[in-house]
Amino acid sequence: MTETRVLPLRIPILHGEGMDSWLEALSRRNGLTFSAFLRVLGLPRHSLTRPLVTDLPTVSLRALEARTGLSAGRLDRAVIGPGFPFGQRRQRRCRFCPQCLAEREGRWLLRWWLPWVFACTTHKALLHDTCPGCGKGTRVRLPGHTHRFPPAACTVGSRLASICGTDLTSAELMPLASDHPVLAAQRRIDVLLADAATITARTVLADLNHCTSWLMHTIDDHDVAPMGATIQQLWQHRPLAMRTPADRVKPLSAAVSGVIAHTALPFLDTDDAFTVQAVRLLRARHDTPNKVIPRGMTTAQWSQLSPPTQRRFLHAGDHTMGALDRVRFSSCTSRARVPEPDDQSATARIRHVPQLLWPGWTVRLMPREGTQENLFRGIAAALLLLPGEPDLRARGVTDRLGPHLPNAMTVTLQRALKSSHPAVLTALCNLAHYLDDHGSPIDYERRRRLIPATPITPDEWRELCFRAGTQPGEQLNSKTSQAPRYLNAQRYLNQILTGADLTDPRHPLALRSVSDRSRYFAFPPSLTLAQRDALHHHAVGVLHDQNIDEPLTWEPPQECADGLDLPGRRLDDLDLEEVRHIVITEQRAPREAARELDTTLTHIRFALERVPREPRAWGRRSSVGSWRLRQQAKSVFTADFLQREYVDNGKPFRDIARETGIPRPLAVAHARALGITVRRTRKPFPIDPAWLREQYLTHKRSTHDIAIELGTEDETVRRRLKHLKIPLRPPGVHSRTIMTKTDARLPRAVRAAVEGTLHGWLRLHRFHISMRFPSLDSAAQYLKLEPNALVTQFQRLEHNIGTTLFNRAAFGRPQQPTQQGRQLLRSLEEGRVQALMITALRHDQITAPPDDHTLEAAHAKFRSRRNPSRPTPFSDITVERVRITGPTLTLLRDLLSRPREEFYGAEVIKRTGLEAGTLYPQLKRLERAGWLTSRLEDDVAWMNRATPGRGPGRRRTFYTLTAEGHRAAHLATQYRTTN
């Protein structure tokens, strides 16, 4: 092993001295030039001085310590460690303090090589960057001719004649006041440098490097003016052009570095509201809206900032960033951060998020106007995946939960912000962070995969409803082939189990139309408390069948929104009794309840799901009553009971049914199911089969007529006909004799009007008489019928015969039979037809033909008829004159008998017998003409009429005859009659 030779001539290294300064002093002591001395020591020879303090390998340091007799590790404090954050603007030159240099006899401090050492706190002065003689940077190149110049001399120059030689200790001191901002900044940096090995110090200094370019463009002259003329003048010469790579790495002067450090340090090593406000003011000078990275900072510099500093920048730019970026970076929360490219937090979070936002959070976050509920719930749920999401595409986020959702994330957030509730973004971020920290007791991803689309079968639904005392609903939907209530029950269960969005067309139970959506929304509030509990119990059973040990439903705690101003209030804050009173008792629309309670329709809808509905009392004929009877029959009609009562005691089922209150067919069915032989009824009623065939088939008699003649029941005759395999005629009028075939020798038109129809002879009889009159009105008056009834009968007659029988009367032209009508009238004059007609009609249906006087009067009246003209106005009565018809006259006489009383329509109908369709148009016409005034029933009277447990129904409208209307009614009825 070779022994290391120690230098014979040595000098100690000073406290804080740099490696370059100590080696230069050693070379002077040994009478060698600096470069020659480095060769003697076996150190790498560089043309630059800086590598001596930054790039010496550890092996060289240990060897140098051995050669100079220093303790092991001493020289580690004379060099700058490899991990020191120099940044892009590495100092090739060394700054200096003239007075420190003089006091240390030309020995240079290591810290003067550092980029963020710009002032001397000992002498309270700004450091020099260049030689005052030549104006170039000091100690850039390795000092030469050290044996010819003193230690503190400037050795810039390639030849001896060109060396500057200026004594740097004679440079003018640039003093700073004790409270100068630059000096204060240097003291804070010195604290960091004292512990430069810590992560905090290195992080702050590295962030300072990355913020330099941005601050050089952001700090303006007004910020520098209070620092004095010297600093202000040096600040003006900072490098701004940054057009080439060389420009970007130009060294900064001590003054520029001091200004930048003074501005940046407060928000780099402190985290409070004051520092965020400081950054916000700086960003506000040049930033543009919707920008995340500060203007003037490159993407590379932004990405290299430490997370705490990025968080402060995000907080400061929160009010200018786009809504999606504010959620993605959580800039409105204390956990703001820039997502890493491989960040998987959002991917892991998706299993804790339902397709639709939880109801309790929906009502708190949803804006009051401008947003459809299902769309907001779907978008809000997708937004929970956005915090920490590196994918910048909005569709890349929504497609994970709902590919059917439109690209409306930005619009939804903007509407939330426009509602003056920006805290909605904070609440969304808080919810996402809560799921990241605590997770969720429900794995929605697993439930969406395992829970069947039809979690309840039709039989289970019927049984559930009957046990809860409610109707399951039996009417089938033509499109889905399912009962609507059963389909909505499936949707309800699937949604509370999986949080599914039923507007997703891929879902098997998707809502297909607006009306379908409305019916589903009305389903949960219609459930009784027992029915809702039964459905929830069934849902728990579905989870158990899938081996899922989770609560049925869950929501993040409301504490995630503590202190936030949100659009809606909690569901628990609503008075459910008030909601029940408005919507159920008063039967008012939920929208009115929302307006009265100053909340949203969504609030009311979710609140109604918590309002218990009173179960309805069902009769025995209803499906619920039938089910209850079947359940009662199961418990009553046991094998022992039937054996004792029916078999042993011989009690008939009719008596058993009367005693138990259960219908006889149920008792018989249970007996047969238990294997008990059921005795037949009494012997069949004796009926001669040949006679029955003759009466039913040949004489076309009805079963009712035959039963009356035999003294038995109609059903007995029908059963015997079925037993004899005789086809039954259709029930009803089709089995009457009048509906059967007539004599084939009758005219074709007469047979077509009579055969297979009811009252055919009566229509022919009336047609025969009506064609003698000039119009149907006059004919109807003679026949004492309503004209409309006569029109309907003749239309039926023409339909049966298959042709038009007469041309209707017009003004000045009486009605005339067509050729087919005249032929039918001639047929009706035949004696054989007249005889059949008289036989088929009852005596009260036959009307005698009109005499000549009656016909002449009808034709004269028809010829003198004129078109009605507008009634002549009253001369001294201010109301409008109306035409007086028979119903009008009846109404006016009734009103004149009670001139000062208020009335409503039902009272008048009861007193006069007028039809509602006739009365109410008359009342409206008289009100428009000024004869009547009206008002709606007041709230007190309206509510007093309410049936307990049900609403009051529609309000009544009360009418009153006005004074002028009373005069007009008296005048109109004075010379009129009702005939």
mmCIF file of N, CA and C in Angstrom, residues 730-838:
data_model
loop_
_atom_site.group_PDB
_atom_site.id
_atom_site.type_symbol
_atom_site.label_atom_id
_atom_site.label_comp_id
_atom_site.label_asym_id
_atom_site.label_seq_id
_atom_site.Cartn_x
_atom_site.Cartn_y
_atom_site.Cartn_z
ATOM 1 N N PRO A 730 -126.651 -14.962 -28.869
ATOM 2 C CA PRO A 730 -125.966 -13.932 -28.048
ATOM 3 C C PRO A 730 -126.899 -13.389 -26.993
ATOM 4 N N PRO A 731 -126.410 -13.113 -25.804
ATOM 5 C CA PRO A 731 -127.280 -12.603 -24.728
ATOM 6 C C PRO A 731 -127.761 -11.195 -25.040
ATOM 7 N N GLY A 732 -128.768 -10.735 -24.307
ATOM 8 C CA GLY A 732 -129.259 -9.364 -24.455
ATOM 9 C C GLY A 732 -130.402 -9.311 -25.447
ATOM 10 N N VAL A 733 -130.484 -8.198 -26.148
ATOM 11 C CA VAL A 733 -131.620 -7.970 -27.051
ATOM 12 C C VAL A 733 -131.593 -8.910 -28.241
ATOM 13 N N HIS A 734 -130.428 -9.498 -28.552
ATOM 14 C CA HIS A 734 -130.330 -10.362 -29.726
ATOM 15 C C HIS A 734 -131.138 -11.636 -29.581
ATOM 16 N N SER A 735 -131.507 -11.955 -28.372
ATOM 17 C CA SER A 735 -132.309 -13.166 -28.183
ATOM 18 C C SER A 735 -133.810 -12.862 -28.149
ATOM 19 N N ARG A 736 -134.199 -11.597 -28.320
ATOM 20 C CA ARG A 736 -135.622 -11.258 -28.325
ATOM 21 C C ARG A 736 -136.247 -11.649 -29.672
ATOM 22 N N THR A 737 -137.519 -11.892 -29.610
ATOM 23 C CA THR A 737 -138.223 -12.296 -30.818
ATOM 24 C C THR A 737 -138.179 -11.208 -31.880
ATOM 25 N N ILE A 738 -138.207 -9.965 -31.444
ATOM 26 C CA ILE A 738 -138.243 -8.849 -32.389
ATOM 27 C C ILE A 738 -136.964 -8.762 -33.204
ATOM 28 N N MET A 739 -135.840 -9.370 -32.690
ATOM 29 C CA MET A 739 -134.551 -9.310 -33.381
ATOM 30 C C MET A 739 -134.389 -10.457 -34.378
ATOM 31 N N THR A 740 -135.361 -11.351 -34.478
ATOM 32 C CA THR A 740 -135.232 -12.520 -35.354
ATOM 33 C C THR A 740 -135.724 -12.183 -36.748
ATOM 34 N N LYS A 741 -135.690 -13.151 -37.616
ATOM 35 C CA LYS A 741 -136.052 -12.942 -39.019
ATOM 36 C C LYS A 741 -137.543 -12.656 -39.155
ATOM 37 N N THR A 742 -137.898 -11.849 -40.174
ATOM 38 C CA THR A 742 -139.299 -11.539 -40.482
ATOM 39 C C THR A 742 -139.716 -12.316 -41.723
ATOM 40 N N ASP A 743 -140.930 -12.021 -42.161
ATOM 41 C CA ASP A 743 -141.484 -12.687 -43.348
ATOM 42 C C ASP A 743 -140.650 -12.307 -44.561
ATOM 43 N N ALA A 744 -140.195 -13.306 -45.314
ATOM 44 C CA ALA A 744 -139.335 -13.061 -46.480
ATOM 45 C C ALA A 744 -140.093 -12.376 -47.608
ATOM 46 N N ARG A 745 -141.467 -12.368 -47.519
ATOM 47 C CA ARG A 745 -142.231 -11.744 -48.591
ATOM 48 C C ARG A 745 -142.350 -10.239 -48.432
ATOM 49 N N LEU A 746 -141.885 -9.690 -47.314
ATOM 50 C CA LEU A 746 -141.934 -8.242 -47.124
ATOM 51 C C LEU A 746 -140.956 -7.542 -48.063
ATOM 52 N N PRO A 747 -141.193 -6.274 -48.378
ATOM 53 C CA PRO A 747 -140.253 -5.525 -49.229
ATOM 54 C C PRO A 747 -138.841 -5.521 -48.608
ATOM 55 N N ARG A 748 -137.839 -5.506 -49.519
ATOM 56 C CA ARG A 748 -136.449 -5.607 -49.049
ATOM 57 C C ARG A 748 -136.093 -4.481 -48.087
ATOM 58 N N ALA A 749 -136.484 -3.250 -48.358
ATOM 59 C CA ALA A 749 -136.125 -2.116 -47.504
ATOM 60 C C ALA A 749 -136.746 -2.259 -46.121
ATOM 61 N N VAL A 750 -138.002 -2.774 -46.054
ATOM 62 C CA VAL A 750 -138.661 -2.954 -44.757
ATOM 63 C C VAL A 750 -137.922 -4.024 -43.958
ATOM 64 N N ARG A 751 -137.565 -5.146 -44.624
ATOM 65 C CA ARG A 751 -136.851 -6.197 -43.903
ATOM 66 C C ARG A 751 -135.476 -5.716 -43.426
ATOM 67 N N ALA A 752 -134.791 -4.908 -44.230
ATOM 68 C CA ALA A 752 -133.477 -4.397 -43.818
ATOM 69 C C ALA A 752 -133.584 -3.472 -42.617
ATOM 70 N N ALA A 753 -134.699 -2.746 -42.514
ATOM 71 C CA ALA A 753 -134.862 -1.826 -41.387
ATOM 72 C C ALA A 753 -135.274 -2.546 -40.113
ATOM 73 N N VAL A 754 -135.841 -3.766 -40.224
ATOM 74 C CA VAL A 754 -136.418 -4.431 -39.059
ATOM 75 C C VAL A 754 -135.556 -5.588 -38.567
ATOM 76 N N GLU A 755 -135.041 -6.380 -39.486
ATOM 77 C CA GLU A 755 -134.349 -7.601 -39.092
ATOM 78 C C GLU A 755 -133.010 -7.280 -38.410
ATOM 79 N N GLY A 756 -132.720 -7.994 -37.306
ATOM 80 C CA GLY A 756 -131.429 -7.856 -36.619
ATOM 81 C C GLY A 756 -131.243 -6.537 -35.904
ATOM 82 N N THR A 757 -132.307 -5.820 -35.664
ATOM 83 C CA THR A 757 -132.165 -4.530 -34.980
ATOM 84 C C THR A 757 -133.336 -4.325 -34.040
ATOM 85 N N LEU A 758 -133.144 -3.454 -33.096
ATOM 86 C CA LEU A 758 -134.171 -3.162 -32.094
ATOM 87 C C LEU A 758 -134.873 -1.872 -32.459
ATOM 88 N N HIS A 759 -136.218 -1.835 -32.287
ATOM 89 C CA HIS A 759 -137.028 -0.638 -32.546
ATOM 90 C C HIS A 759 -137.045 -0.256 -34.014
ATOM 91 N N GLY A 760 -136.836 -1.245 -34.916
ATOM 92 C CA GLY A 760 -136.885 -0.939 -36.345
ATOM 93 C C GLY A 760 -138.274 -0.502 -36.786
ATOM 94 N N TRP A 761 -139.339 -1.206 -36.307
ATOM 95 C CA TRP A 761 -140.717 -0.835 -36.673
ATOM 96 C C TRP A 761 -141.057 0.556 -36.167
ATOM 97 N N LEU A 762 -140.538 0.931 -34.981
ATOM 98 C CA LEU A 762 -140.829 2.270 -34.451
ATOM 99 C C LEU A 762 -140.203 3.352 -35.326
ATOM 100 N N ARG A 763 -138.971 3.117 -35.824
ATOM 101 C CA ARG A 763 -138.330 4.111 -36.701
ATOM 102 C C ARG A 763 -139.090 4.243 -38.019
ATOM 103 N N LEU A 764 -139.570 3.103 -38.558
ATOM 104 C CA LEU A 764 -140.355 3.171 -39.801
ATOM 105 C C LEU A 764 -141.662 3.935 -39.590
ATOM 106 N N HIS A 765 -142.306 3.684 -38.449
ATOM 107 C CA HIS A 765 -143.564 4.377 -38.148
ATOM 108 C C HIS A 765 -143.353 5.891 -38.052
ATOM 109 N N ARG A 766 -142.303 6.284 -37.379
ATOM 110 C CA ARG A 766 -142.037 7.722 -37.250
ATOM 111 C C ARG A 766 -141.594 8.336 -38.574
ATOM 112 N N PHE A 767 -140.852 7.571 -39.408
ATOM 113 C CA PHE A 767 -140.470 8.085 -40.730
ATOM 114 C C PHE A 767 -141.706 8.298 -41.595
ATOM 115 N N HIS A 768 -142.668 7.362 -41.485
ATOM 116 C CA HIS A 768 -143.897 7.457 -42.273
ATOM 117 C C HIS A 768 -144.678 8.718 -41.938
ATOM 118 N N ILE A 769 -144.664 9.105 -40.651
ATOM 119 C CA ILE A 769 -145.385 10.313 -40.240
ATOM 120 C C ILE A 769 -144.559 11.562 -40.528
ATOM 121 N N SER A 770 -143.253 11.540 -40.304
ATOM 122 C CA SER A 770 -142.411 12.743 -40.411
ATOM 123 C C SER A 770 -142.327 13.261 -41.834
ATOM 124 N N MET A 771 -142.412 12.360 -42.843
ATOM 125 C CA MET A 771 -142.268 12.809 -44.223
ATOM 126 C C MET A 771 -143.458 13.646 -44.686
ATOM 127 N N ARG A 772 -144.546 13.731 -43.876
ATOM 128 C CA ARG A 772 -145.678 14.596 -44.215
ATOM 129 C C ARG A 772 -145.435 16.039 -43.786
ATOM 130 N N PHE A 773 -144.439 16.241 -42.909
ATOM 131 C CA PHE A 773 -144.159 17.584 -42.399
ATOM 132 C C PHE A 773 -143.051 18.232 -43.216
ATOM 133 N N PRO A 774 -142.988 19.575 -43.205
ATOM 134 C CA PRO A 774 -141.961 20.260 -44.015
ATOM 135 C C PRO A 774 -140.540 20.146 -43.428
ATOM 136 N N SER A 775 -140.391 19.855 -42.144
ATOM 137 C CA SER A 775 -139.061 19.778 -41.531
ATOM 138 C C SER A 775 -139.102 18.805 -40.367
ATOM 139 N N LEU A 776 -137.903 18.392 -39.939
ATOM 140 C CA LEU A 776 -137.831 17.489 -38.795
ATOM 141 C C LEU A 776 -138.230 18.187 -37.510
ATOM 142 N N ASP A 777 -138.023 19.515 -37.421
ATOM 143 C CA ASP A 777 -138.414 20.245 -36.212
ATOM 144 C C ASP A 777 -139.921 20.166 -36.004
ATOM 145 N N SER A 778 -140.666 20.426 -37.082
ATOM 146 C CA SER A 778 -142.125 20.384 -36.943
ATOM 147 C C SER A 778 -142.597 18.956 -36.688
ATOM 148 N N ALA A 779 -141.937 17.962 -37.340
ATOM 149 C CA ALA A 779 -142.322 16.577 -37.110
ATOM 150 C C ALA A 779 -142.032 16.168 -35.676
ATOM 151 N N ALA A 780 -140.851 16.594 -35.147
ATOM 152 C CA ALA A 780 -140.491 16.256 -33.771
ATOM 153 C C ALA A 780 -141.460 16.881 -32.795
ATOM 154 N N GLN A 781 -141.945 18.110 -33.102
ATOM 155 C CA GLN A 781 -142.899 18.757 -32.208
ATOM 156 C C GLN A 781 -144.215 17.984 -32.172
ATOM 157 N N TYR A 782 -144.613 17.457 -33.332
ATOM 158 C CA TYR A 782 -145.857 16.686 -33.390
ATOM 159 C C TYR A 782 -145.687 15.351 -32.665
ATOM 160 N N LEU A 783 -144.531 14.707 -32.844
ATOM 161 C CA LEU A 783 -144.288 13.409 -32.209
ATOM 162 C C LEU A 783 -143.875 13.538 -30.753
ATOM 163 N N LYS A 784 -143.719 14.810 -30.292
ATOM 164 C CA LYS A 784 -143.311 15.085 -28.911
ATOM 165 C C LYS A 784 -141.934 14.465 -28.606
ATOM 166 N N LEU A 785 -140.999 14.723 -29.516
ATOM 167 C CA LEU A 785 -139.626 14.249 -29.382
ATOM 168 C C LEU A 785 -138.667 15.417 -29.537
ATOM 169 N N GLU A 786 -137.441 15.200 -29.127
ATOM 170 C CA GLU A 786 -136.390 16.170 -29.395
ATOM 171 C C GLU A 786 -135.940 16.023 -30.843
ATOM 172 N N PRO A 787 -135.698 17.130 -31.546
ATOM 173 C CA PRO A 787 -135.254 17.018 -32.949
ATOM 174 C C PRO A 787 -133.987 16.175 -33.090
ATOM 175 N N ASN A 788 -133.057 16.309 -32.136
ATOM 176 C CA ASN A 788 -131.810 15.541 -32.230
ATOM 177 C C ASN A 788 -132.082 14.033 -32.172
ATOM 178 N N ALA A 789 -133.062 13.631 -31.355
ATOM 179 C CA ALA A 789 -133.392 12.208 -31.257
ATOM 180 C C ALA A 789 -133.940 11.689 -32.584
ATOM 181 N N LEU A 790 -134.767 12.500 -33.212
ATOM 182 C CA LEU A 790 -135.340 12.100 -34.495
ATOM 183 C C LEU A 790 -134.261 12.010 -35.572
ATOM 184 N N VAL A 791 -133.321 12.939 -35.552
ATOM 185 C CA VAL A 791 -132.213 12.900 -36.516
ATOM 186 C C VAL A 791 -131.404 11.613 -36.341
ATOM 187 N N THR A 792 -131.112 11.256 -35.088
ATOM 188 C CA THR A 792 -130.332 10.047 -34.818
ATOM 189 C C THR A 792 -131.067 8.799 -35.289
ATOM 190 N N GLN A 793 -132.373 8.739 -35.064
ATOM 191 C CA GLN A 793 -133.151 7.556 -35.463
ATOM 192 C C GLN A 793 -133.172 7.400 -36.973
ATOM 193 N N PHE A 794 -133.326 8.505 -37.705
ATOM 194 C CA PHE A 794 -133.385 8.405 -39.170
ATOM 195 C C PHE A 794 -132.010 8.113 -39.756
ATOM 196 N N GLN A 795 -130.956 8.580 -39.095
ATOM 197 C CA GLN A 795 -129.620 8.204 -39.557
ATOM 198 C C GLN A 795 -129.407 6.702 -39.405
ATOM 199 N N ARG A 796 -129.871 6.140 -38.286
ATOM 200 C CA ARG A 796 -129.782 4.693 -38.081
ATOM 201 C C ARG A 796 -130.609 3.955 -39.119
ATOM 202 N N LEU A 797 -131.788 4.490 -39.462
ATOM 203 C CA LEU A 797 -132.654 3.866 -40.468
ATOM 204 C C LEU A 797 -131.971 3.862 -41.832
ATOM 205 N N GLU A 798 -131.376 4.967 -42.222
ATOM 206 C CA GLU A 798 -130.671 5.040 -43.512
ATOM 207 C C GLU A 798 -129.454 4.101 -43.514
ATOM 208 N N HIS A 799 -128.795 3.981 -42.381
ATOM 209 C CA HIS A 799 -127.634 3.074 -42.307
ATOM 210 C C HIS A 799 -128.061 1.633 -42.485
ATOM 211 N N ASN A 800 -129.182 1.230 -41.853
ATOM 212 C CA ASN A 800 -129.641 -0.146 -41.971
ATOM 213 C C ASN A 800 -130.096 -0.479 -43.382
ATOM 214 N N ILE A 801 -130.783 0.477 -44.024
ATOM 215 C CA ILE A 801 -131.286 0.221 -45.388
ATOM 216 C C ILE A 801 -130.166 0.371 -46.403
ATOM 217 N N GLY A 802 -129.185 1.249 -46.101
ATOM 218 C CA GLY A 802 -128.023 1.412 -46.975
ATOM 219 C C GLY A 802 -128.196 2.469 -48.030
ATOM 220 N N THR A 803 -129.108 3.456 -47.839
ATOM 221 C CA THR A 803 -129.291 4.526 -48.821
ATOM 222 C C THR A 803 -129.880 5.740 -48.131
ATOM 223 N N THR A 804 -129.788 6.909 -48.796
ATOM 224 C CA THR A 804 -130.372 8.146 -48.283
ATOM 225 C C THR A 804 -131.860 8.130 -48.572
ATOM 226 N N LEU A 805 -132.667 8.395 -47.560
ATOM 227 C CA LEU A 805 -134.123 8.286 -47.684
ATOM 228 C C LEU A 805 -134.789 9.631 -47.933
ATOM 229 N N PHE A 806 -134.186 10.738 -47.539
ATOM 230 C CA PHE A 806 -134.826 12.045 -47.772
ATOM 231 C C PHE A 806 -133.754 13.122 -47.771
ATOM 232 N N ASN A 807 -134.090 14.237 -48.439
ATOM 233 C CA ASN A 807 -133.230 15.414 -48.472
ATOM 234 C C ASN A 807 -133.683 16.361 -47.371
ATOM 235 N N ARG A 808 -132.737 16.787 -46.515
ATOM 236 C CA ARG A 808 -133.068 17.598 -45.347
ATOM 237 C C ARG A 808 -133.597 18.967 -45.775
ATOM 238 N N ALA A 809 -134.414 19.527 -44.903
ATOM 239 C CA ALA A 809 -134.983 20.847 -45.169
ATOM 240 C C ALA A 809 -133.912 21.908 -45.082
ATOM 241 N N ALA A 810 -134.044 22.929 -45.891
ATOM 242 C CA ALA A 810 -133.163 24.099 -45.846
ATOM 243 C C ALA A 810 -134.047 25.326 -45.789
ATOM 244 N N PHE A 811 -133.393 26.508 -45.645
ATOM 245 C CA PHE A 811 -134.180 27.732 -45.513
ATOM 246 C C PHE A 811 -134.980 27.964 -46.796
ATOM 247 N N GLY A 812 -136.338 27.977 -46.667
ATOM 248 C CA GLY A 812 -137.219 28.201 -47.806
ATOM 249 C C GLY A 812 -137.476 26.962 -48.630
ATOM 250 N N ARG A 813 -136.910 25.772 -48.267
ATOM 251 C CA ARG A 813 -137.089 24.549 -49.035
ATOM 252 C C ARG A 813 -137.397 23.415 -48.072
ATOM 253 N N PRO A 814 -138.655 22.836 -48.101
ATOM 254 C CA PRO A 814 -139.021 21.786 -47.162
ATOM 255 C C PRO A 814 -138.270 20.484 -47.489
ATOM 256 N N GLN A 815 -138.305 19.573 -46.533
ATOM 257 C CA GLN A 815 -137.665 18.283 -46.745
ATOM 258 C C GLN A 815 -138.467 17.476 -47.752
ATOM 259 N N GLN A 816 -137.752 16.621 -48.534
ATOM 260 C CA GLN A 816 -138.398 15.812 -49.552
ATOM 261 C C GLN A 816 -137.802 14.417 -49.529
ATOM 262 N N PRO A 817 -138.620 13.355 -49.614
ATOM 263 C CA PRO A 817 -138.068 12.010 -49.686
ATOM 264 C C PRO A 817 -137.381 11.784 -51.027
ATOM 265 N N THR A 818 -136.326 10.994 -51.014
ATOM 266 C CA THR A 818 -135.665 10.613 -52.246
ATOM 267 C C THR A 818 -136.483 9.534 -52.943
ATOM 268 N N GLN A 819 -136.000 9.081 -54.083
ATOM 269 C CA GLN A 819 -136.710 8.026 -54.804
ATOM 270 C C GLN A 819 -136.820 6.780 -53.945
ATOM 271 N N GLN A 820 -135.730 6.408 -53.267
ATOM 272 C CA GLN A 820 -135.787 5.241 -52.387
ATOM 273 C C GLN A 820 -136.713 5.506 -51.203
ATOM 274 N N GLY A 821 -136.725 6.774 -50.715
ATOM 275 C CA GLY A 821 -137.620 7.106 -49.614
ATOM 276 C C GLY A 821 -139.080 7.014 -50.023
ATOM 277 N N ARG A 822 -139.399 7.464 -51.252
ATOM 278 C CA ARG A 822 -140.801 7.360 -51.714
ATOM 279 C C ARG A 822 -141.198 5.904 -51.892
ATOM 280 N N GLN A 823 -140.268 5.099 -52.367
ATOM 281 C CA GLN A 823 -140.568 3.675 -52.507
ATOM 282 C C GLN A 823 -140.818 3.040 -51.147
ATOM 283 N N LEU A 824 -140.011 3.436 -50.112
ATOM 284 C CA LEU A 824 -140.229 2.919 -48.763
ATOM 285 C C LEU A 824 -141.570 3.369 -48.216
ATOM 286 N N LEU A 825 -141.957 4.621 -48.481
ATOM 287 C CA LEU A 825 -143.261 5.105 -47.993
ATOM 288 C C LEU A 825 -144.402 4.333 -48.643
ATOM 289 N N ARG A 826 -144.254 4.003 -49.948
ATOM 290 C CA ARG A 826 -145.303 3.208 -50.602
ATOM 291 C C ARG A 826 -145.389 1.812 -49.985
ATOM 292 N N SER A 827 -144.242 1.268 -49.639
ATOM 293 C CA SER A 827 -144.258 -0.057 -49.013
ATOM 294 C C SER A 827 -144.934 -0.017 -47.660
ATOM 295 N N LEU A 828 -144.716 1.101 -46.922
ATOM 296 C CA LEU A 828 -145.317 1.214 -45.590
ATOM 297 C C LEU A 828 -146.837 1.397 -45.664
ATOM 298 N N GLU A 829 -147.381 1.768 -46.849
ATOM 299 C CA GLU A 829 -148.827 1.948 -46.990
ATOM 300 C C GLU A 829 -149.545 0.609 -47.201
ATOM 301 N N GLU A 830 -148.781 -0.442 -47.519
ATOM 302 C CA GLU A 830 -149.409 -1.738 -47.750
ATOM 303 C C GLU A 830 -150.059 -2.255 -46.467
ATOM 304 N N GLY A 831 -151.186 -2.938 -46.651
ATOM 305 C CA GLY A 831 -151.932 -3.416 -45.498
ATOM 306 C C GLY A 831 -151.191 -4.455 -44.699
ATOM 307 N N ARG A 832 -150.466 -5.373 -45.406
ATOM 308 C CA ARG A 832 -149.725 -6.397 -44.683
ATOM 309 C C ARG A 832 -148.634 -5.793 -43.810
ATOM 310 N N VAL A 833 -147.955 -4.773 -44.347
ATOM 311 C CA VAL A 833 -146.903 -4.124 -43.575
ATOM 312 C C VAL A 833 -147.503 -3.356 -42.404
ATOM 313 N N GLN A 834 -148.628 -2.665 -42.638
ATOM 314 C CA GLN A 834 -149.270 -1.918 -41.554
ATOM 315 C C GLN A 834 -149.693 -2.853 -40.423
ATOM 316 N N ALA A 835 -150.194 -4.033 -40.797
ATOM 317 C CA ALA A 835 -150.617 -4.986 -39.767
ATOM 318 C C ALA A 835 -149.434 -5.467 -38.922
ATOM 319 N N LEU A 836 -148.323 -5.792 -39.593
ATOM 320 C CA LEU A 836 -147.141 -6.220 -38.848
ATOM 321 C C LEU A 836 -146.607 -5.115 -37.949
ATOM 322 N N MET A 837 -146.701 -3.855 -38.440
ATOM 323 C CA MET A 837 -146.209 -2.721 -37.655
ATOM 324 C C MET A 837 -147.056 -2.533 -36.412
ATOM 325 N N ILE A 838 -148.390 -2.603 -36.559
ATOM 326 C CA ILE A 838 -149.284 -2.435 -35.412
ATOM 327 C C ILE A 838 -149.041 -3.541 -34.381
#
